[in-house]
PDB file of C-alpha atoms in Angstrom:
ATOM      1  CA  UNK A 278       0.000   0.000   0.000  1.00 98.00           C
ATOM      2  CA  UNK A 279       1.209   3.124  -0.875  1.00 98.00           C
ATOM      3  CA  UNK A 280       0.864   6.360   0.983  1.00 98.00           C
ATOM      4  CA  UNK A 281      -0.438   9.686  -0.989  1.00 98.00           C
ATOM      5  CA  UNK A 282      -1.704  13.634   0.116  1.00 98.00           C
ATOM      6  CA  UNK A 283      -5.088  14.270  -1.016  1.00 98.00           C
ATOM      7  CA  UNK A 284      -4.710  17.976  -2.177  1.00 98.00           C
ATOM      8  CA  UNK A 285      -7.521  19.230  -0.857  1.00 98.00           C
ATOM      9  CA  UNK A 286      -5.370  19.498   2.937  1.00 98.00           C
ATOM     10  CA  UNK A 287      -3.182  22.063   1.064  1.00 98.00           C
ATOM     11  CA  UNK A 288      -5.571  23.445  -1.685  1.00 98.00           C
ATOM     12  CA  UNK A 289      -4.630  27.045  -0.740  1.00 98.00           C
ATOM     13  CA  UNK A 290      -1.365  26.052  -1.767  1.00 98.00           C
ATOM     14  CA  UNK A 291      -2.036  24.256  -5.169  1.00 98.00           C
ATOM     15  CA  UNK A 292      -4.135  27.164  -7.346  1.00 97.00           C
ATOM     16  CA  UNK A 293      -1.624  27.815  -9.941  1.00 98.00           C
ATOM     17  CA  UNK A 294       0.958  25.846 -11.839  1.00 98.00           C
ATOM     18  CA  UNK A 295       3.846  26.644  -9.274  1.00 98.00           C
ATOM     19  CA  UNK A 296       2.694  26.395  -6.824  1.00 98.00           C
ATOM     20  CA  UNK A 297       0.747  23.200  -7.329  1.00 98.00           C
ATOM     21  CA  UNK A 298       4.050  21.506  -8.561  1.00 98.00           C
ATOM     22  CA  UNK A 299       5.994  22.931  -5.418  1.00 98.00           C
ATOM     23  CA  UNK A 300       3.392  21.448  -3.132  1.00 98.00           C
ATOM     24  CA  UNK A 301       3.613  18.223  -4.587  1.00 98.00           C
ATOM     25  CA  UNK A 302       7.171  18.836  -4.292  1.00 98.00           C
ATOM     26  CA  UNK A 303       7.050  19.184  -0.692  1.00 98.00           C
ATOM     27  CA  UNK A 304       4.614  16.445  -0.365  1.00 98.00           C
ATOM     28  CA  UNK A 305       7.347  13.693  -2.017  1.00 98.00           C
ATOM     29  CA  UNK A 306       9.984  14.840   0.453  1.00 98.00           C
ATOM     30  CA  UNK A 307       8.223  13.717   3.535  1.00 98.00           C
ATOM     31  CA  UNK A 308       7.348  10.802   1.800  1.00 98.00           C
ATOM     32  CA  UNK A 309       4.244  10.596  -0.017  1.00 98.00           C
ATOM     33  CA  UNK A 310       4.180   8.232  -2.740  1.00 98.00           C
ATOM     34  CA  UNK A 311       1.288   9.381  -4.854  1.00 98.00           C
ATOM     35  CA  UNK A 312      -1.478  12.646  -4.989  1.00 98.00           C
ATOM     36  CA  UNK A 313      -5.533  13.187  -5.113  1.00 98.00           C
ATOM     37  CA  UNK A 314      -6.341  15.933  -6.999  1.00 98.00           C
ATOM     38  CA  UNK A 315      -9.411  17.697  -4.481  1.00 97.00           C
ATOM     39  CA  UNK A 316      -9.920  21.722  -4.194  1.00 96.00           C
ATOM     40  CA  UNK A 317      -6.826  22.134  -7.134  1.00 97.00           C
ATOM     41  CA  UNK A 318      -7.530  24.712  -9.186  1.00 96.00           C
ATOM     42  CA  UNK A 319      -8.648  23.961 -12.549  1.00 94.00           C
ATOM     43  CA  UNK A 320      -5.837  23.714 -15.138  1.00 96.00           C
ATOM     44  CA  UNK A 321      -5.943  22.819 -18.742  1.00 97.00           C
ATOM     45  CA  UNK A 322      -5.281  18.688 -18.194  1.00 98.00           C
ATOM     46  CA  UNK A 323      -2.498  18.662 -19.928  1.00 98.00           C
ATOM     47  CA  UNK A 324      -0.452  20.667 -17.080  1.00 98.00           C
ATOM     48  CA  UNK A 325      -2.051  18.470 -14.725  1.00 98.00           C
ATOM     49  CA  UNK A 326       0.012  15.464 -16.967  1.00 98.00           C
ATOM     50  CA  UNK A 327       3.122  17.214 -17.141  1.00 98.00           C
ATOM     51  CA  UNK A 328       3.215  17.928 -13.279  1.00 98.00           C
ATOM     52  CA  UNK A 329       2.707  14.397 -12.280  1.00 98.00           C
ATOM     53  CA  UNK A 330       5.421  13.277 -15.173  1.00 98.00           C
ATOM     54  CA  UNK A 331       7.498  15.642 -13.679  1.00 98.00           C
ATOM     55  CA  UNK A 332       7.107  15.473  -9.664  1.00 98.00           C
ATOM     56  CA  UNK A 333       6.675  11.724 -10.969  1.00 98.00           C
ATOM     57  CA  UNK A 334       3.794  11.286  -8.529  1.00 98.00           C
ATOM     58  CA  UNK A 335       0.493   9.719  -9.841  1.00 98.00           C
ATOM     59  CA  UNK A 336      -2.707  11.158  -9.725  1.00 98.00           C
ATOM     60  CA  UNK A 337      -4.187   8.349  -8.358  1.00 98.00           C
ATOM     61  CA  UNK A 338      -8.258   9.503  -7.942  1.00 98.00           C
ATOM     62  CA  UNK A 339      -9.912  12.928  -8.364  1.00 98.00           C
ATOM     63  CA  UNK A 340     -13.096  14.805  -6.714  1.00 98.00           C
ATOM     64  CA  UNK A 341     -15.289  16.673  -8.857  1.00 98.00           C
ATOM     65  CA  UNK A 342     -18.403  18.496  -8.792  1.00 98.00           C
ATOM     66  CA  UNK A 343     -21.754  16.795  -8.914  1.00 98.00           C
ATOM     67  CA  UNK A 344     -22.479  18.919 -11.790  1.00 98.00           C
ATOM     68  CA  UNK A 345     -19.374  18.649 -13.885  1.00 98.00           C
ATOM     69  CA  UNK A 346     -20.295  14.580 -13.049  1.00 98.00           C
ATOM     70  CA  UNK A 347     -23.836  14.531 -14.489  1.00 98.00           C
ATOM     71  CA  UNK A 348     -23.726  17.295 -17.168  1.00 98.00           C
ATOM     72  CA  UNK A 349     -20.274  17.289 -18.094  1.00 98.00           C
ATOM     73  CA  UNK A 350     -19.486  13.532 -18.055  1.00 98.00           C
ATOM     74  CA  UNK A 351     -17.702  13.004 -21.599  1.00 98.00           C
ATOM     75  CA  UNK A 352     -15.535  15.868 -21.166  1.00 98.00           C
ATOM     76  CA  UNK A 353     -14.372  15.234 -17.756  1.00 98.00           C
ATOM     77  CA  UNK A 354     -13.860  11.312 -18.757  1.00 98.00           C
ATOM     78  CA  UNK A 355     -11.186  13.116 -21.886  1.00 98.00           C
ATOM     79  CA  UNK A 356      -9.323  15.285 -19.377  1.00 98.00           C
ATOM     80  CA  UNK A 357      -8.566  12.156 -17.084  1.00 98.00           C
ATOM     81  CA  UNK A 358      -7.693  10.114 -19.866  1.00 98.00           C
ATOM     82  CA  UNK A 359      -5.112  12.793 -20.091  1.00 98.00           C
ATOM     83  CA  UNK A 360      -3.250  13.026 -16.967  1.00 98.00           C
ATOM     84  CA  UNK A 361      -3.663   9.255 -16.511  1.00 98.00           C
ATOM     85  CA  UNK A 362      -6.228   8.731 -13.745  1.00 98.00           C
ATOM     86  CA  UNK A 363      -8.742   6.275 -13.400  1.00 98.00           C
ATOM     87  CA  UNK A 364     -10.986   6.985 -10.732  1.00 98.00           C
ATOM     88  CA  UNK A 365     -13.601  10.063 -11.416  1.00 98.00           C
ATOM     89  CA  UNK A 366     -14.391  10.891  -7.607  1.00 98.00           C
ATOM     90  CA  UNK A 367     -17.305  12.437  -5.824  1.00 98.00           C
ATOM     91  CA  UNK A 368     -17.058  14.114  -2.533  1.00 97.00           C
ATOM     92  CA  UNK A 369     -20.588  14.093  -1.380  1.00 97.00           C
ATOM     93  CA  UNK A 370     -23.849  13.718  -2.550  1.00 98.00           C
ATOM     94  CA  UNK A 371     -26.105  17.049  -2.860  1.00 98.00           C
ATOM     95  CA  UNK A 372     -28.320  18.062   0.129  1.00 98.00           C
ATOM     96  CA  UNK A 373     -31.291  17.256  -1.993  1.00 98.00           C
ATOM     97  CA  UNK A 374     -30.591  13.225  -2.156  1.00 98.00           C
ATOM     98  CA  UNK A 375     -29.618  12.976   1.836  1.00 98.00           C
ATOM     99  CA  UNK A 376     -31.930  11.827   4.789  1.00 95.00           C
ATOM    100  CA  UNK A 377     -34.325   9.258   3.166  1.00 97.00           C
ATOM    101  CA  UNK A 378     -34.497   5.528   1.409  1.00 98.00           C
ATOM    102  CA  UNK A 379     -36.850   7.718  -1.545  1.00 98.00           C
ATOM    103  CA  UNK A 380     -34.364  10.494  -1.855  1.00 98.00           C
ATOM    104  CA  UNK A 381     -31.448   8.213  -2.392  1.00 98.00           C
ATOM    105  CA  UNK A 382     -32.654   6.185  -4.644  1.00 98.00           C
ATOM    106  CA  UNK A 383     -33.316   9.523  -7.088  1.00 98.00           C
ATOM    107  CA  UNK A 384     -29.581  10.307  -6.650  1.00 98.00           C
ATOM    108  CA  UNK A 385     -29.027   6.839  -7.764  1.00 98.00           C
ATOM    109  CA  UNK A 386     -31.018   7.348 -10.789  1.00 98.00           C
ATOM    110  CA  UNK A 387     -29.425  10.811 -11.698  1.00 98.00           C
ATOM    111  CA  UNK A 388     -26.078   8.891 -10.991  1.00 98.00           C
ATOM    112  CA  UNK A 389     -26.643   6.009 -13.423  1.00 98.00           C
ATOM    113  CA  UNK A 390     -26.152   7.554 -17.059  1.00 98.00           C
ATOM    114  CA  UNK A 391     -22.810   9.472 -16.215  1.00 98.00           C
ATOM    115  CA  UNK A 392     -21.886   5.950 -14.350  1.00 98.00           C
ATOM    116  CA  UNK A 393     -22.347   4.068 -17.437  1.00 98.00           C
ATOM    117  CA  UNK A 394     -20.407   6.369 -19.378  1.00 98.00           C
ATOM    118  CA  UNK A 395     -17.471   6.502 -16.597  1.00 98.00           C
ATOM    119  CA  UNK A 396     -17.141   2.691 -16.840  1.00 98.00           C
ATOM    120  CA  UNK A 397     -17.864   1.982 -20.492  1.00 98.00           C
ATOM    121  CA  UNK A 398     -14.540   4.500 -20.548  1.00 98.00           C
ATOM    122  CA  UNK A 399     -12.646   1.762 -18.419  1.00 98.00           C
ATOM    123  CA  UNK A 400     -12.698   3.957 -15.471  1.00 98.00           C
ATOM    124  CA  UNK A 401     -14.331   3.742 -12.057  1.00 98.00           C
ATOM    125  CA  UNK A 402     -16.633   5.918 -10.393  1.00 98.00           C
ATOM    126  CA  UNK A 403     -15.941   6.792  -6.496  1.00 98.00           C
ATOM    127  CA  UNK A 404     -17.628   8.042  -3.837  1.00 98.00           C
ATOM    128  CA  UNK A 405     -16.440   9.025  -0.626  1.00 98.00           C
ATOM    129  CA  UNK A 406     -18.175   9.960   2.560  1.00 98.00           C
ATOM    130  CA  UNK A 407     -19.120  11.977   5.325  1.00 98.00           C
ATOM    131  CA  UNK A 408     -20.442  10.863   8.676  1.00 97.00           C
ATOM    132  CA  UNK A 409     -24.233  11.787   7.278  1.00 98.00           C
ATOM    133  CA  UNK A 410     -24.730   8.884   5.112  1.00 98.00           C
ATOM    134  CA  UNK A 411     -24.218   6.872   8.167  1.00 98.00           C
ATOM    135  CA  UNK A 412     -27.739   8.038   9.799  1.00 97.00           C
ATOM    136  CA  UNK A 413     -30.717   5.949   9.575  1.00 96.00           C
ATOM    137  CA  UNK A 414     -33.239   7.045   7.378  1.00 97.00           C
ATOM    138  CA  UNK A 415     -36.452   8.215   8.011  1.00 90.00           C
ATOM    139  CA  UNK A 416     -38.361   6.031   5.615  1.00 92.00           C
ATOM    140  CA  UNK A 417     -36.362   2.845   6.057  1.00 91.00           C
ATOM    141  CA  UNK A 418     -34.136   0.733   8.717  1.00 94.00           C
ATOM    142  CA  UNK A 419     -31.058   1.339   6.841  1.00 97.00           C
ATOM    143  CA  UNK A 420     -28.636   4.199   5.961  1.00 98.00           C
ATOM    144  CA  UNK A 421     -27.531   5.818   2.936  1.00 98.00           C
ATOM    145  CA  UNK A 422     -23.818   4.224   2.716  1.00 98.00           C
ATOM    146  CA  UNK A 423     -24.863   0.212   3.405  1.00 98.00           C
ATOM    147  CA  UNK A 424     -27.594   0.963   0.456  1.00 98.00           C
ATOM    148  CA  UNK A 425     -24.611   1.899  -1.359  1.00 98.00           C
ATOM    149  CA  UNK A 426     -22.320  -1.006  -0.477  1.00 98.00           C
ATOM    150  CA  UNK A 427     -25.369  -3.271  -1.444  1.00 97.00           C
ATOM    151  CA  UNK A 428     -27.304  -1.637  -4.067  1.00 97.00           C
ATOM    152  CA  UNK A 429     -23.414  -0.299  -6.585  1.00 98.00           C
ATOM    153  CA  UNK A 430     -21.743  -3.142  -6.354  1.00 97.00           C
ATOM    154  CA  UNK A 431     -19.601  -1.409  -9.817  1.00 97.00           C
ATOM    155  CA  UNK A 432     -18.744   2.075  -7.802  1.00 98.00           C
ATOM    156  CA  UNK A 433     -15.694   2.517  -5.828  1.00 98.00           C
ATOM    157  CA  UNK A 434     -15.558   3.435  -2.713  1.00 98.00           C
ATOM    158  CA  UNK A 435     -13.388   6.477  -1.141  1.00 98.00           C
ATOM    159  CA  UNK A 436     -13.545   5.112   2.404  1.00 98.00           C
ATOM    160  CA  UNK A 437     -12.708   8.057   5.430  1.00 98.00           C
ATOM    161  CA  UNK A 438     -12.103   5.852   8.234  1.00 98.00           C
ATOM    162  CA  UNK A 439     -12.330   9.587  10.621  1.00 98.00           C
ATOM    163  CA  UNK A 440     -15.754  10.105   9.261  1.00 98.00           C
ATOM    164  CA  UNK A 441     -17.124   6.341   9.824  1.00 97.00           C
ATOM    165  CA  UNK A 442     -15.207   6.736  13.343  1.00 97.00           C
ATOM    166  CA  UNK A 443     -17.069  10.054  14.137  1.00 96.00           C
ATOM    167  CA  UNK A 444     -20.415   8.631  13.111  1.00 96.00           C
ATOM    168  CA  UNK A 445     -19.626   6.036  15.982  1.00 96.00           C
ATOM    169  CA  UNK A 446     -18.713   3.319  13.429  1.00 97.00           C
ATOM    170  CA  UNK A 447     -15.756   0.893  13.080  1.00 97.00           C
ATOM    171  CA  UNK A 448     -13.155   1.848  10.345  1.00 98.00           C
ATOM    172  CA  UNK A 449     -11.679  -1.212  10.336  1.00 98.00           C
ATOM    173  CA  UNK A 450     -14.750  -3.529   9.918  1.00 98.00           C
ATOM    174  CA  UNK A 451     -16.348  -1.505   7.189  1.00 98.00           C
ATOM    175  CA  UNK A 452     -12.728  -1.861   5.713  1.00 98.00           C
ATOM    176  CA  UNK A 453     -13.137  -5.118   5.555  1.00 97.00           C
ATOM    177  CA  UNK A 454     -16.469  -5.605   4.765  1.00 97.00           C
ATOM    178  CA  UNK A 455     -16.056  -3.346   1.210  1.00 96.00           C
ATOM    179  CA  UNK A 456     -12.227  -5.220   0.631  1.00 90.00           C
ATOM    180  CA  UNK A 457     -11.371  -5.936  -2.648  1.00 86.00           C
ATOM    181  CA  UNK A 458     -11.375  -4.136  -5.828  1.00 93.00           C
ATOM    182  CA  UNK A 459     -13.660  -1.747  -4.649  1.00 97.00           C
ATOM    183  CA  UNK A 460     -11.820  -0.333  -2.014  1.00 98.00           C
ATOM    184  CA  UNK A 461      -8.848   1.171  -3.523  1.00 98.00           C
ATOM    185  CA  UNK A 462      -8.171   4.293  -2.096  1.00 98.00           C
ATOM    186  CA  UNK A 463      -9.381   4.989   1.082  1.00 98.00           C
ATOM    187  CA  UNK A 464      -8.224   8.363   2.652  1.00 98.00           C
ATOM    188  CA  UNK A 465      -7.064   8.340   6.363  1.00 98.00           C
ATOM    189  CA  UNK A 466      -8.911  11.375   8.895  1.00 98.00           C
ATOM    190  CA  UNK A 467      -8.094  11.625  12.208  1.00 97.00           C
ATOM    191  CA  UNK A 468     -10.201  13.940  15.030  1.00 97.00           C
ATOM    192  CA  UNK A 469      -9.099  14.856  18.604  1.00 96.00           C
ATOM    193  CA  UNK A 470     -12.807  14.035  20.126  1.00 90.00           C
ATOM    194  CA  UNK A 471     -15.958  13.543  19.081  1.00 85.00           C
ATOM    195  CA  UNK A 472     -16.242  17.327  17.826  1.00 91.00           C
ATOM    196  CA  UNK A 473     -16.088  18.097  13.786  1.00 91.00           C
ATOM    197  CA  UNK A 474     -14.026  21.079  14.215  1.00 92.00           C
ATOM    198  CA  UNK A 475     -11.296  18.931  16.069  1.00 96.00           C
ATOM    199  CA  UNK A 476      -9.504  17.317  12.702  1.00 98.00           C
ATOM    200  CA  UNK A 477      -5.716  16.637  13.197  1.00 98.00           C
ATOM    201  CA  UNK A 478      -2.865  14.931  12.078  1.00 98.00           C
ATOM    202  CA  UNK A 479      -2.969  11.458  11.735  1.00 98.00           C
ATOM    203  CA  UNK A 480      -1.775   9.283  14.905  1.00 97.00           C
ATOM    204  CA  UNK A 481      -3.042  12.478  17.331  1.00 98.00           C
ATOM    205  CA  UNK A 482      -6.485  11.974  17.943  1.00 97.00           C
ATOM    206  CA  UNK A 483      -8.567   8.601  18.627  1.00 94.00           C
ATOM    207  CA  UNK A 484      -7.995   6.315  15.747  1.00 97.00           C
ATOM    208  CA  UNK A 485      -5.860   3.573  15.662  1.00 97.00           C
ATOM    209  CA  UNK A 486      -4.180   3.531  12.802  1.00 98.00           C
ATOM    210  CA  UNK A 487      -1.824   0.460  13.294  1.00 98.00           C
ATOM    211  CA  UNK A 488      -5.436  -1.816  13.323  1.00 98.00           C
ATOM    212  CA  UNK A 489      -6.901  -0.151  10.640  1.00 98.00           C
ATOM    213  CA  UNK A 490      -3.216  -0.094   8.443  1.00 98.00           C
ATOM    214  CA  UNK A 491      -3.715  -3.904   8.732  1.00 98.00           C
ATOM    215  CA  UNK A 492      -7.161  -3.972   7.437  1.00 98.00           C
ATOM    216  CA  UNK A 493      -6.075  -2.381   4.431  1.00 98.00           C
ATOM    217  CA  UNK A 494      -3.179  -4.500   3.798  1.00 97.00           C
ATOM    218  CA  UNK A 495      -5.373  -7.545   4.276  1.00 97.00           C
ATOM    219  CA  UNK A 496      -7.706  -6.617   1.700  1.00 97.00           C
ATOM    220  CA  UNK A 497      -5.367  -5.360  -0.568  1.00 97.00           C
ATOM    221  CA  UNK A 498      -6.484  -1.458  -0.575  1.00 98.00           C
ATOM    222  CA  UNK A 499      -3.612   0.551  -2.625  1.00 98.00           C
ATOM    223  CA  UNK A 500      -3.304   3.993  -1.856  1.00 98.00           C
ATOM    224  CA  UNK A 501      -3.972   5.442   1.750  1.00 98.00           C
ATOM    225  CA  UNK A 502      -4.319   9.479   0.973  1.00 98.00           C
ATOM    226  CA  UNK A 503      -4.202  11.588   4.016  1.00 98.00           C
ATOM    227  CA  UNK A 504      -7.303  14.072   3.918  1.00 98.00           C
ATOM    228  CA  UNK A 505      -6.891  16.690   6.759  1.00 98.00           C
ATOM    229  CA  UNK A 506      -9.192  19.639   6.012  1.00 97.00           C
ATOM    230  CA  UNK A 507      -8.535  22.067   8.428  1.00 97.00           C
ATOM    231  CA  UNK A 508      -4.576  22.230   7.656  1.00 98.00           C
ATOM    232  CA  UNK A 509      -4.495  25.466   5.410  1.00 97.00           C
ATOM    233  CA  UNK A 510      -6.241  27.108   8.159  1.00 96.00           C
ATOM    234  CA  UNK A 511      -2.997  25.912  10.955  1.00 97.00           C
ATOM    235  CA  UNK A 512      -0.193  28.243  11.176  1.00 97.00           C
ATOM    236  CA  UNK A 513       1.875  25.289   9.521  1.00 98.00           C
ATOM    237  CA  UNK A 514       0.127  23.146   6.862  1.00 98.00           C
ATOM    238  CA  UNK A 515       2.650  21.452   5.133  1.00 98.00           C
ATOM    239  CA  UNK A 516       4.054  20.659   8.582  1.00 98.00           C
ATOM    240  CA  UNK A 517       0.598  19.318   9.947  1.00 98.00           C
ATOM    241  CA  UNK A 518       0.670  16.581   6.493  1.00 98.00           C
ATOM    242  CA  UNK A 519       4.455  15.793   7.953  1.00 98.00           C
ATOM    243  CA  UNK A 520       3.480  14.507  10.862  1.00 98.00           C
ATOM    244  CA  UNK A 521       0.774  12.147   9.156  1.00 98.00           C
ATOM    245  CA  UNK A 522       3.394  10.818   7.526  1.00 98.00           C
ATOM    246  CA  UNK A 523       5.982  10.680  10.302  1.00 98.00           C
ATOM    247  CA  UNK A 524       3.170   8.657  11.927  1.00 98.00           C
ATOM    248  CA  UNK A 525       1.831   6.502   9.351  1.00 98.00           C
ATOM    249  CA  UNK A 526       4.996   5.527   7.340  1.00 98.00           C
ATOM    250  CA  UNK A 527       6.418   3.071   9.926  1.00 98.00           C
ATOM    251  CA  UNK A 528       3.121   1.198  10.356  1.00 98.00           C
ATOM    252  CA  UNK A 529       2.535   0.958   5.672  1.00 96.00           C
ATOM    253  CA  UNK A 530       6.302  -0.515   6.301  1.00 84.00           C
ATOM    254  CA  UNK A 531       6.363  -2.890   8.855  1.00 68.00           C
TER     255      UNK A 531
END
């Protein structure tokens, strides 16, 4: 399993060219392996391709807009053709589709064309989570993400064990439970306390990231990108990724 910086930690840092390569840059010297593009700003794909050629760090999944997803599908299938990645990511679901059995099954049917499309391209469509989808609904003994799990068996899944944690879950057995090759990427989150506003670096809050390092290895998950939110607002961002890495790199290589 490899170790990569989802972008979005340091996306005031990454909104032009230079600076996006000398983040990336910075990223490889404390020893990430690979990037997600998340909160970049938009450049012509092609720069996106040369950067990674050059930093020679893969862009291993994306997140894009809901919109660009469903009304911009073919186009945004070309530009990742381009810079070589295979996983078309989505963030969240829209307000609209959250809270009930009948509301998420209309997201799945606005979700099905532009899935189609993603895999007929030989890519993968991902999702990845917040603590929401993890409340029961209000028409149905379920929640959104095990209807997801059961009923798109073809998407991939962008796992955040800190979210599934904070929604008073177990990273690790939902880990396992997904496993194989739809659990690729999964990005590692990490809170102080039960509070949202508490994210931190990895291996200084309440997860235990030796157990669920294990999981992943286990069922083969690839890339473990390190998704801390709050780190362009610290007085040190780059150094808050460091020390996710400091902690995590000994436990991806024992």
């Amino acid at each position: 399993m490899k170790l990569g910086a989802q972008l979005y930690s340091l996306r005031t840092f990454a909104q032009n060219p230079e600076d996006l390569r000398e983040t990336i840059l910075k990223c490889k010297a404390m020893g990430y392996q690979n990037v997600q593009f998340s909160g970049v700003a938009y450049m012509e794909p092609e720069v996106w391709a040369e950067i990674s050629r050059e930093t020679e760090m893969e862009i291993v999944c994306t997140h894009n807009s809901f919109d660009r997803i469903v009304n911009d599908t073919d186009k945004l299938i070309e530009e990742h053709k381009v810079f070589g990645c295979r996983v078309i990511g989505l963030g969240g679901m829209p307000g609209e589709y959250r809270g009930s059995l009948e509301a998420l099954e209309r997201f799945f049917a606005v979700m099905e064309e532009p899935v189609r499309k993603i895999e007929a391209a030989g890519m993968h469509f991902g999702y990845h989570n917040h603590a929401f989808e993890f409340d029961k609904f209000s028409d149905a003994d379920t929640c959104a993400y095990d209807t997801i799990i059961e009923r798109c068996p073809t998407w991939h899944l962008i796992l955040d064990t800190g979210w599934i944690q904070f929604a008073g879950h177990s990273a690790v057995e939902y880990i396992e439970r997904i496993g194989g090759e739809r659990l690729q990427n999964i990005h590692f989150k990490e809170f102080k306390c039960a509070d949202r506003d508490t994210i931190c670096p990895c291996g200084e809050g309440f997860s235990d990231f030796a157990a669920i390092v294990a999981a992943c290895e286990k069922v083969g998950v690839k890339n473990a990108l390190v998704e801390q939110d709050n780190a362009p607002m610290k007085d040190d961002p780059f150094g808050e990724m460091e020390r996710s890495a400091k902690h995590l790199l000994p436990l991806i290589k024992a």
